[in-house]
GROMACS .gro file of C-alpha atoms in nm:
model
  232
    1MET     CA    1  10.876  11.586   8.886
    2SER     CA    2  10.788  11.241   9.020
    3LYS     CA    3  10.613  10.984   8.804
    4ASP     CA    4  10.311  10.991   9.036
    5MET     CA    5  10.275  11.367   8.998
    6THR     CA    6  10.306  11.338   8.619
    7THR     CA    7  10.037  11.071   8.613
    8LEU     CA    8   9.796  11.302   8.793
    9ARG     CA    9   9.834  11.585   8.541
   10PRO     CA   10   9.553  11.639   8.288
   11LEU     CA   11   9.600  11.537   7.925
   12ALA     CA   12   9.620  11.783   7.637
   13VAL     CA   13   9.637  11.722   7.263
   14VAL     CA   14   9.891  11.939   7.082
   15LEU     CA   15   9.903  11.991   6.706
   16MET     CA   16  10.267  11.962   6.602
   17SER     CA   17  10.393  12.035   6.253
   18GLY     CA   18  10.759  12.002   6.348
   19GLY     CA   19  10.795  12.379   6.320
   20LEU     CA   20  10.920  12.641   6.561
   21ASP     CA   21  10.579  12.764   6.679
   22SER     CA   22  10.431  12.421   6.745
   23CYS     CA   23  10.746  12.307   6.927
   24VAL     CA   24  10.731  12.605   7.163
   25THR     CA   25  10.357  12.552   7.204
   26ALA     CA   26  10.419  12.190   7.304
   27ALA     CA   27  10.683  12.299   7.556
   28THR     CA   28  10.435  12.550   7.697
   29ALA     CA   29  10.159  12.291   7.721
   30ALA     CA   30  10.396  12.045   7.889
   31CYS     CA   31  10.433  12.282   8.185
   32GLY     CA   32  10.093  12.174   8.312
   33HIS     CA   33   9.980  11.873   8.109
   34ASN     CA   34  10.072  11.533   7.986
   35LEU     CA   35  10.074  11.549   7.607
   36ALA     CA   36   9.936  11.359   7.313
   37ALA     CA   37  10.084  11.490   6.987
   38MET     CA   38   9.921  11.498   6.644
   39PHE     CA   39  10.098  11.538   6.309
   40VAL     CA   40   9.895  11.603   5.995
   41ALA     CA   41  10.006  11.535   5.639
   42TYR     CA   42   9.802  11.742   5.395
   43GLY     CA   43  10.013  11.720   5.080
   44GLN     CA   44  10.261  11.990   5.182
   45ARG     CA   45  10.589  12.008   4.989
   46THR     CA   46  10.807  11.936   5.291
   47GLU     CA   47  10.584  11.667   5.442
   48GLU     CA   48  10.856  11.408   5.505
   49ARG     CA   49  11.097  11.661   5.656
   50GLU     CA   50  10.822  11.791   5.883
   51ARG     CA   51  10.732  11.436   5.982
   52ARG     CA   52  11.093  11.368   6.073
   53ALA     CA   53  11.102  11.684   6.286
   54PHE     CA   54  10.777  11.582   6.456
   55ARG     CA   55  10.915  11.239   6.544
   56GLU     CA   56  11.247  11.376   6.669
   57ILE     CA   57  11.081  11.646   6.881
   58THR     CA   58  10.825  11.412   7.039
   59GLU     CA   59  11.100  11.162   7.119
   60LYS     CA   60  11.319  11.434   7.271
   61MET     CA   61  11.028  11.563   7.480
   62GLY     CA   62  10.924  11.215   7.590
   63ILE     CA   63  10.578  11.234   7.430
   64GLU     CA   64  10.475  10.873   7.391
   65LYS     CA   65  10.116  10.910   7.270
   66THR     CA   66  10.127  11.027   6.909
   67VAL     CA   67   9.920  11.000   6.594
   68GLU     CA   68  10.003  11.085   6.232
   69LEU     CA   69   9.700  11.164   6.019
   70ASP     CA   70   9.652  11.183   5.643
   71LEU     CA   71   9.437  11.480   5.539
   72LYS     CA   72   9.574  11.495   5.187
   73TYR     CA   73   9.239  11.598   5.048
   74LEU     CA   74   9.348  11.951   5.143
   75GLY     CA   75   9.631  11.924   4.893
   76GLN     CA   76   9.415  11.751   4.633
   77MET     CA   77   9.177  12.046   4.634
   78GLY     CA   78   9.466  12.282   4.558
   79GLY     CA   79   9.452  12.654   4.613
   80SER     CA   80   9.793  12.689   4.780
   81SER     CA   81  10.155  12.705   4.668
   82LEU     CA   82  10.239  12.484   4.968
   83THR     CA   83  10.057  12.193   4.806
   84ASP     CA   84  10.067  12.281   4.435
   85ASN     CA   85  10.415  12.243   4.285
   86SER     CA   86  10.311  12.440   3.977
   87GLN     CA   87  10.291  12.753   4.191
   88PRO     CA   88  10.617  12.915   4.307
   89ILE     CA   89  10.679  12.964   4.677
   90PRO     CA   90  10.683  13.342   4.729
   91ASP     CA   91  10.989  13.516   4.868
   92LYS     CA   92  10.814  13.851   4.914
   93PRO     CA   93  10.513  13.946   5.128
   94PRO     CA   94  10.183  13.989   4.942
   95PRO     CA   95  10.041  14.335   4.870
   96GLU     CA   96   9.897  14.515   5.172
   97ASN     CA   97   9.589  14.336   5.306
   98GLY     CA   98   9.656  14.047   5.067
   99THR     CA   99   9.673  13.679   5.157
  100PRO     CA  100   9.992  13.496   5.051
  101THR     CA  101   9.971  13.201   4.814
  102THR     CA  102  10.106  12.975   5.092
  103TYR     CA  103   9.771  12.997   5.271
  104VAL     CA  104   9.605  12.653   5.261
  105PRO     CA  105   9.229  12.718   5.256
  106PHE     CA  106   9.082  12.657   5.602
  107ARG     CA  107   9.370  12.427   5.699
  108ASN     CA  108   9.363  12.514   6.068
  109GLY     CA  109   8.988  12.458   6.079
  110ASN     CA  110   9.042  12.104   5.951
  111LEU     CA  111   9.337  12.043   6.183
  112LEU     CA  112   9.156  12.172   6.489
  113ALA     CA  113   8.852  11.960   6.410
  114ALA     CA  114   9.069  11.647   6.395
  115ALA     CA  115   9.258  11.738   6.713
  116PHE     CA  116   8.937  11.820   6.900
  117ALA     CA  117   8.785  11.486   6.798
  118TRP     CA  118   9.092  11.300   6.925
  119ALA     CA  119   9.090  11.503   7.245
  120GLU     CA  120   8.726  11.414   7.302
  121THR     CA  121   8.807  11.047   7.246
  122LEU     CA  122   9.099  11.062   7.492
  123ASP     CA  123   8.905  11.261   7.756
  124ALA     CA  124   9.167  11.535   7.724
  125VAL     CA  125   9.103  11.877   7.872
  126ALA     CA  126   9.262  12.096   7.604
  127VAL     CA  127   9.381  12.122   7.246
  128TYR     CA  128   9.692  12.333   7.182
  129ILE     CA  129   9.773  12.494   6.847
  130GLY     CA  130  10.081  12.701   6.761
  131ALA     CA  131   9.897  12.978   6.579
  132VAL     CA  132  10.078  13.313   6.565
  133ALA     CA  133   9.877  13.606   6.436
  134VAL     CA  134  10.117  13.900   6.453
  135ASP     CA  135  10.468  14.005   6.354
  136GLY     CA  136  10.489  13.792   6.041
  137PRO     CA  137  10.448  13.824   5.664
  138GLU     CA  138  10.194  13.545   5.632
  139GLY     CA  139   9.879  13.708   5.766
  140TYR     CA  140   9.672  13.392   5.752
  141PRO     CA  141   9.303  13.434   5.844
  142ASP     CA  142   9.296  13.106   6.039
  143THR     CA  143   9.570  13.206   6.285
  144THR     CA  144   9.388  13.498   6.448
  145PRO     CA  145   9.243  13.527   6.801
  146ALA     CA  146   8.899  13.582   6.643
  147PHE     CA  147   8.924  13.252   6.455
  148ILE     CA  148   9.035  13.059   6.764
  149LYS     CA  149   8.749  13.208   6.966
  150ALA     CA  150   8.493  13.128   6.697
  151PHE     CA  151   8.618  12.773   6.661
  152GLN     CA  152   8.593  12.724   7.037
  153GLN     CA  153   8.231  12.831   7.025
  154ALA     CA  154   8.153  12.592   6.740
  155ALA     CA  155   8.333  12.305   6.914
  156ASP     CA  156   8.144  12.369   7.237
  157ILE     CA  157   7.814  12.348   7.051
  158GLY     CA  158   7.914  12.045   6.846
  159SER     CA  159   8.053  11.825   7.124
  160ARG     CA  160   7.904  11.651   7.427
  161PRO     CA  161   7.792  11.895   7.698
  162GLU     CA  162   8.031  11.742   7.951
  163THR     CA  163   8.334  11.756   7.719
  164GLY     CA  164   8.468  12.094   7.831
  165ILE     CA  165   8.775  12.094   7.605
  166THR     CA  166   8.943  12.432   7.568
  167ILE     CA  167   9.136  12.539   7.259
  168GLU     CA  168   9.461  12.702   7.362
  169ALA     CA  169   9.677  12.918   7.137
  170PRO     CA  170   9.937  13.052   7.383
  171LEU     CA  171  10.149  13.224   7.116
  172VAL     CA  172   9.872  13.379   6.912
  173GLU     CA  173   9.942  13.741   7.005
  174MET     CA  174  10.316  13.701   7.060
  175GLU     CA  175  10.590  13.850   6.843
  176LYS     CA  176  10.801  13.586   6.671
  177ALA     CA  177  11.115  13.695   6.856
  178ASN     CA  178  10.934  13.636   7.184
  179VAL     CA  179  10.835  13.290   7.062
  180VAL     CA  180  11.207  13.217   7.025
  181ARG     CA  181  11.277  13.359   7.371
  182ARG     CA  182  11.002  13.149   7.528
  183GLY     CA  183  11.133  12.838   7.357
  184ILE     CA  184  11.478  12.898   7.501
  185GLU     CA  185  11.335  12.964   7.848
  186LEU     CA  186  11.145  12.634   7.835
  187ASP     CA  187  11.443  12.444   7.688
  188ALA     CA  188  11.238  12.346   7.383
  189PRO     CA  189  11.443  12.151   7.124
  190LEU     CA  190  11.450  12.432   6.867
  191GLU     CA  191  11.743  12.268   6.692
  192LEU     CA  192  11.510  11.988   6.579
  193THR     CA  193  11.245  12.214   6.426
  194TRP     CA  194  11.184  12.273   6.055
  195SER     CA  195  11.024  12.587   5.911
  196CYS     CA  196  11.125  12.597   5.543
  197TYR     CA  197  10.840  12.591   5.293
  198GLN     CA  198  11.028  12.432   5.004
  199ASN     CA  199  11.350  12.247   5.097
  200GLU     CA  200  11.393  11.921   5.286
  201ASP     CA  201  11.772  11.909   5.312
  202ARG     CA  202  11.892  12.257   5.408
  203ALA     CA  203  11.647  12.538   5.473
  204CYS     CA  204  11.632  12.771   5.173
  205GLY     CA  205  11.669  13.096   5.370
  206LYS     CA  206  11.457  13.276   5.109
  207CYS     CA  207  11.094  13.179   5.158
  208LEU     CA  208  10.873  13.389   5.383
  209SER     CA  209  10.888  13.130   5.660
  210CYS     CA  210  11.268  13.110   5.660
  211VAL     CA  211  11.303  13.489   5.647
  212GLY     CA  212  11.057  13.537   5.932
  213ARG     CA  213  11.235  13.275   6.139
  214LEU     CA  214  11.582  13.421   6.079
  215LYS     CA  215  11.462  13.770   6.170
  216ALA     CA  216  11.303  13.636   6.488
  217PHE     CA  217  11.624  13.469   6.604
  218GLU     CA  218  11.825  13.780   6.514
  219LYS     CA  219  11.588  14.004   6.708
  220ALA     CA  220  11.598  13.765   7.004
  221GLY     CA  221  11.978  13.786   6.998
  222VAL     CA  222  12.021  13.412   6.948
  223LYS     CA  223  12.179  13.213   6.665
  224ASP     CA  224  11.934  12.996   6.473
  225PRO     CA  225  12.055  12.638   6.534
  226ILE     CA  226  11.956  12.497   6.193
  227ASN     CA  227  12.153  12.514   5.867
  228TYR     CA  228  12.056  12.730   5.570
  229ALA     CA  229  12.152  12.717   5.204
  230ASN     CA  230  12.113  13.096   5.186
  231LYS     CA  231  12.047  13.373   5.434
  232GLU     CA  232  11.871  13.667   5.271
   0.00000   0.00000   0.00000
């Protein structure tokens, strides 16, 4: 694509954690938009490893406009094993209809609010988030289509009438294996992503996120390109 054609494309803000889902979401968004990428530190255990992944992915994808925010009040309030080192990271799904301890209370609401505000400042047309609601052990309430729809309604009411920013969650109803397949189709740099909830050197292979990721790659018939300490 020529530079002139790229310049004419609309701008979208994409929330990028450095993980698999947000990387594939960014690659999806890049098909029709220029991107501005946002990383959020909220006191998560693997913050620095995620930040490294974010920087490597944005560099690989040629995303020049980036911002790294500090929302560590989410961690200071506690309530999640992702931010509270006194709580163990679970390696088994919660009881049926339960919410895992790795849920950070209303995290995506806070992240979307920050991304929407930046998008409004930049005159962007969309905010992309890598929420995935199905086919995983997490079952977070803030990754569902209903949540995304409700947040869109609130953002429409709470922003300038002419803003017109849409919140896009292109993977929200997609099985994790299909997320992997889409990433490969779009040549997303999956080898740079980080999904582990507790390790920053080699992925543990035991936490719910690692297990879900490994199963997704296996089901997609593709070898996971990152290294693991264990593969359960």
